[in-house]
Short mmCIF file of C-alpha atoms in Angstrom, two decimals:
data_model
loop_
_atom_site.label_atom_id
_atom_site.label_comp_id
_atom_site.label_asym_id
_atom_site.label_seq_id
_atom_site.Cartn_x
_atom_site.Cartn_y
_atom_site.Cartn_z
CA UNK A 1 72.95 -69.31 10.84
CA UNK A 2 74.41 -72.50 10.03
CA UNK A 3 75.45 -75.07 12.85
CA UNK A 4 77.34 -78.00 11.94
CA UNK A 5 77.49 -80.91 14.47
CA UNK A 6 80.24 -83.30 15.63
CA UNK A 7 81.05 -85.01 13.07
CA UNK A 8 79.12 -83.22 10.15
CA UNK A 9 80.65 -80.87 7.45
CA UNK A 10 79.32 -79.05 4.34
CA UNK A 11 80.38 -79.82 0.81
CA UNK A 12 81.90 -76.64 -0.90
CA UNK A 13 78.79 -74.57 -2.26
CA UNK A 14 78.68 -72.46 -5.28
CA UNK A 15 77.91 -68.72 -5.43
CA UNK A 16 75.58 -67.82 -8.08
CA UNK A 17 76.45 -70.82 -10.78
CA UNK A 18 80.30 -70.51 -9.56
CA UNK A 19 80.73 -65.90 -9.71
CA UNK A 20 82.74 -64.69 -7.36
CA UNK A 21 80.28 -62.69 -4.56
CA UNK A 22 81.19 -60.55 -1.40
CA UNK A 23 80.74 -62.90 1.28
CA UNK A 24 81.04 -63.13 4.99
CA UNK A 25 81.50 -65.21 8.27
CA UNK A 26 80.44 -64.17 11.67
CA UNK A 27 82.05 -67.27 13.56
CA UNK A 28 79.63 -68.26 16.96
CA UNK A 29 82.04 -71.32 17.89
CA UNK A 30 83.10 -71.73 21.40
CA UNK A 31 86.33 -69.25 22.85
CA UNK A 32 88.46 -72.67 23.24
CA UNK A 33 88.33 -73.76 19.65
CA UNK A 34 91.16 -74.47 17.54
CA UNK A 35 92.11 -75.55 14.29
CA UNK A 36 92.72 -78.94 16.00
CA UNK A 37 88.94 -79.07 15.77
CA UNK A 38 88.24 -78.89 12.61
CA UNK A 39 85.22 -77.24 10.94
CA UNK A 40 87.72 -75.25 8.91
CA UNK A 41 85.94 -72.65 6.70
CA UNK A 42 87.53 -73.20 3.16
CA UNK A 43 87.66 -70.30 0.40
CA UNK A 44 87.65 -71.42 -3.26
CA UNK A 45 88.36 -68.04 -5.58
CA UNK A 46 88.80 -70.23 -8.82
CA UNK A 47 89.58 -73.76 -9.58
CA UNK A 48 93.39 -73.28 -8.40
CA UNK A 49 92.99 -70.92 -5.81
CA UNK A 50 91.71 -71.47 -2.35
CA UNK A 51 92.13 -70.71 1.51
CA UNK A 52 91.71 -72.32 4.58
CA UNK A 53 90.13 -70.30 7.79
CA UNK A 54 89.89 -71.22 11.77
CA UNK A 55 87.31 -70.67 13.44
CA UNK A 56 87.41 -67.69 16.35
CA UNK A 57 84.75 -66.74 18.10
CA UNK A 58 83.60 -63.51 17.56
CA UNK A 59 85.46 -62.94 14.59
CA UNK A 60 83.85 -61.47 11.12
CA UNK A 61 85.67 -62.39 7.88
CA UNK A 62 84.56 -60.20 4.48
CA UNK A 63 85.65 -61.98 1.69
CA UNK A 64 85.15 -62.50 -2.10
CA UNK A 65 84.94 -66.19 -3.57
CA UNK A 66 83.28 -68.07 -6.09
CA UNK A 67 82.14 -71.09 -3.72
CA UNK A 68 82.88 -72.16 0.48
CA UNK A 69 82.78 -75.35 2.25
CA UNK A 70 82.84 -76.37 5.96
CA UNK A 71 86.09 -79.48 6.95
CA UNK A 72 84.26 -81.98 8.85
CA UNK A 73 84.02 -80.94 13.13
CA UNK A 74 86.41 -82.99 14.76
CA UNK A 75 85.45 -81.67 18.34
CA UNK A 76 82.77 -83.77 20.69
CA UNK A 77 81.94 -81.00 22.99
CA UNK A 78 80.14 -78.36 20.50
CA UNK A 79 79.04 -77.58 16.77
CA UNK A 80 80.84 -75.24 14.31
CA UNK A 81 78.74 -72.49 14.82
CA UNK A 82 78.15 -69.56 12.46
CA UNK A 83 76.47 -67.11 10.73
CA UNK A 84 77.40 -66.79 6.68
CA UNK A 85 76.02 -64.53 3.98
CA UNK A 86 76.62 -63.45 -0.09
CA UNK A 87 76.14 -60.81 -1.76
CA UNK A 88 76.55 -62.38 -5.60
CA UNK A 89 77.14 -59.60 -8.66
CA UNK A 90 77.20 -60.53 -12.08
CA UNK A 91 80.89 -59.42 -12.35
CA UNK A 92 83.76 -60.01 -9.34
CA UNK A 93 83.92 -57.32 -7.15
CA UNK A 94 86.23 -55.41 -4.82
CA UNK A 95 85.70 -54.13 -1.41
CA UNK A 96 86.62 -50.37 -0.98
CA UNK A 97 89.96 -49.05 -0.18
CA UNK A 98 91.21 -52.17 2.13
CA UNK A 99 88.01 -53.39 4.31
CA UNK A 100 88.84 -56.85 3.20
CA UNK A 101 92.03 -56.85 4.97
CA UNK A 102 90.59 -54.94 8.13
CA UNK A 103 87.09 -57.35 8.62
CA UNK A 104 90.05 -60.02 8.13
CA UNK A 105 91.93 -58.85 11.09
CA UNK A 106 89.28 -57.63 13.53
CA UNK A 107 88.38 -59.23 16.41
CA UNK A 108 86.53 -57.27 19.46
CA UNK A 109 88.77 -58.85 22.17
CA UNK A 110 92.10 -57.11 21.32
CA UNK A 111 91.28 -54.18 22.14
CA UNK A 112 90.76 -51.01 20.09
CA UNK A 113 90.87 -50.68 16.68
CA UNK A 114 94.30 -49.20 14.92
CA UNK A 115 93.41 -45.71 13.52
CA UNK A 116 93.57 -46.40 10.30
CA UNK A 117 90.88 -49.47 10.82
CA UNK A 118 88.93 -47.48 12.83
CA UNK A 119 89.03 -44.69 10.12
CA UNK A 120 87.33 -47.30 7.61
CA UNK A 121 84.69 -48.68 9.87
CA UNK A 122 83.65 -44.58 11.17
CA UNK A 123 82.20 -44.63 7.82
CA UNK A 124 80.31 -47.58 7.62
CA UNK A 125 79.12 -48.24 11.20
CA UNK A 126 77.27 -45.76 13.88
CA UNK A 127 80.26 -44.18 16.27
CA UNK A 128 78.01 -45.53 19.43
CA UNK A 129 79.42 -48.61 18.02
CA UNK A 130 82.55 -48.07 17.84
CA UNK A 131 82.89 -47.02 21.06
CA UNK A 132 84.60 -49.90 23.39
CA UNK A 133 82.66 -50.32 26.47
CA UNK A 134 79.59 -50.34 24.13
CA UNK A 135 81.09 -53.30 22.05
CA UNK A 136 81.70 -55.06 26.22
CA UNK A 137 78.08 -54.63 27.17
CA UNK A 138 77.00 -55.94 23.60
CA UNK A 139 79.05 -59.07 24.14
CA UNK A 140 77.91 -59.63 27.90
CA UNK A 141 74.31 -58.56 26.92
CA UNK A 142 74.20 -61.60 23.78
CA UNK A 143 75.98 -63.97 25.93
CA UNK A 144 72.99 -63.75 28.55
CA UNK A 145 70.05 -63.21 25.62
CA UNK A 146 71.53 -64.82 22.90
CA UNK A 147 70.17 -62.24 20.67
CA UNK A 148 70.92 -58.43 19.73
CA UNK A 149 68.94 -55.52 18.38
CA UNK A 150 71.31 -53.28 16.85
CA UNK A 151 68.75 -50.18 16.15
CA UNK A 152 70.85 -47.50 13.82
CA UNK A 153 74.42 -50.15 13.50
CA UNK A 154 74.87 -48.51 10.27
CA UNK A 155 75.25 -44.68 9.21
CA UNK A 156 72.48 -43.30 7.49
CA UNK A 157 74.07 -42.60 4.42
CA UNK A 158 75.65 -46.24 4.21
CA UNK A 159 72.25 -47.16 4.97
CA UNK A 160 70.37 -45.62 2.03
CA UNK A 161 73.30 -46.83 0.03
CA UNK A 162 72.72 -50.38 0.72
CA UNK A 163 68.60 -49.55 0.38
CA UNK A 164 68.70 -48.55 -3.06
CA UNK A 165 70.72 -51.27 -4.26
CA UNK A 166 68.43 -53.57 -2.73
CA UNK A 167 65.49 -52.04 -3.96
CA UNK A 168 66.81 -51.97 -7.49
CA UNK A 169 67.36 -55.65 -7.09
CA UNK A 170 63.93 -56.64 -6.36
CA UNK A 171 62.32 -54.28 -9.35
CA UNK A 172 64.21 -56.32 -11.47
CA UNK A 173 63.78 -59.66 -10.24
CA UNK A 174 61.64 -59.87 -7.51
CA UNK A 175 61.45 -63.05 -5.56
CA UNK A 176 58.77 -65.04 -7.46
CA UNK A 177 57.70 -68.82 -7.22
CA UNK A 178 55.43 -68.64 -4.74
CA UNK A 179 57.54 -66.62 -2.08
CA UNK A 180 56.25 -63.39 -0.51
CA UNK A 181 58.12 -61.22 1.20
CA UNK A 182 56.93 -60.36 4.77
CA UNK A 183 57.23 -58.80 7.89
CA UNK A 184 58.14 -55.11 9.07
CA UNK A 185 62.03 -54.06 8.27
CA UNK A 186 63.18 -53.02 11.16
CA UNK A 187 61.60 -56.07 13.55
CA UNK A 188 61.26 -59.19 11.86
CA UNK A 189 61.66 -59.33 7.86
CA UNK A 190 60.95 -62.97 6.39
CA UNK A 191 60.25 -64.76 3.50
CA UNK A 192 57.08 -66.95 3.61
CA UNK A 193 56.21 -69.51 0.78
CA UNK A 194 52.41 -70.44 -0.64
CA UNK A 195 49.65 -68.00 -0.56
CA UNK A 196 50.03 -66.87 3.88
CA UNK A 197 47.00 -67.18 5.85
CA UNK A 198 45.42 -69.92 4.37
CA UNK A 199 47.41 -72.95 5.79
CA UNK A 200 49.92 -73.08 3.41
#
C-alpha cells in the first residue's frame, strides 16, 4: 500500500534488475480525482516504450512492465493512494487469453460485467463475487471498515494453482538474510526480520 502525499512522487522503480513482471494497481485515490491531479502511474515496457495511467478509484490495472513510477501529486486535498504488486519471472510473460485488456477496463461502478469479461473472471474468482449486490455491500462495507476479508475470493483450483507456484518458489530460494516468514495464511501472513521473540 503505497500513499504518496501532496507534493511527493516516486522515481520509476525497476522490476527484478529491469525483467518485465506481471504487475498490478488497485487505485484507493479519492472518486473526484483527475488527471489534473497528477500522481500519474507511468508504465515503462523497455527503454522506448512506456504508458501513462490516471488514477480511478476503485479501479485494478494487470499489467506487464519492466519498471513503474508515480508523476508528482499535484492535488492539496488528498494523497495518491494505492495498492501495487509484481510478480517478476525470469522471462516476459503473457496473461491468458485477454485478462490484460479486461483488468484494464473494469471498474465495479459501471455496472455488470460484458459476458465475455465475465466469462474470464468465472474462472479465476468465486461466483459469490461476481455477483453485483455482493460487489455493493463490499464497497459500502470497506468504506465504513476500511478493511475486507475476502474468505474463498478465488476458485479452488486457481487457488492451488497459484499455491504450488509459490511453494516451488520458496524451495528454491527461500527468503534468507535474516527474514522469517510468519503468521497463519489465511489471517495475517508477515515477514519478520532478526531472530522473533527476543527483541529484535
Amino acid at each position: 500500500l503505497v500513499a504518496v502525499p501532496p507534493g511527493g512522487h516516486v522515481f520509476p522503480q525497476c522490476f527484478g534488475g529491469g525483467k518485465a513482471g506481471v504487475g498490478f494497481t488497485l487505485f484507493l485515490t479519492e472518486s473526484w480525482w483527475t488527471e489534473g491531479d497528477g500522481g500519474i502511474l507511468e508504465l515503462f515496457e523497455d527503454d522506448a516504450r512506456s504508458s501513462k495511467i490516471v488514477p480511478k478509484g476503485g479501479q485494478l490495472y494487470i499489467y506487464q512492465a519492466a519498471a513503474c513510477g508515480i508523476t508528482r501529486v499535484l492535488s492539496d486535498e488528498a494523497p495518491q493512494l494505492a495498492v501495487h504488486g509484481i510478480f517478476v519471472q525470469a522471462e516476459p510473460a503473457s496473461l491468458p487469453g485477454g485478462l490484460s485488456e479486461l483488468f484494464a477496463s473494469c471498474q465495479l461502478s459501471t455496472g455488470d460485467f460484458a459476458a465475455e469479461d465475465r466469462e474470464l473472471l468465472e474462472a479465476v474468482i468465486s461466483p459469490k463475487y461476481l455477483d453485483l449486490g455482493q460487489m455493493e455491500w463490499l464497497c459500502q462495507k470497506f468504506e465504513e471498515e476500511s478493511q475486507l476479508r475476502l474468505p474463498g475470493f478465488l476458485r479452488s483450483d486457481c487457488l492451488e494453482k497459484i499455491s504450488a507456484a509459490l511453494r516451488e518458489g520458496d524451495s528454491k530460494g527461500g527468503l534468507g538474510n535474516g527474514w522469517q516468514l510468519l503468521g497463519p495464511v489465511l489471517h495475517r501472513r508477515l515477514c519478520a526480520f532478526g531472530k522473533v521473540g527476543q527483541g529484535k
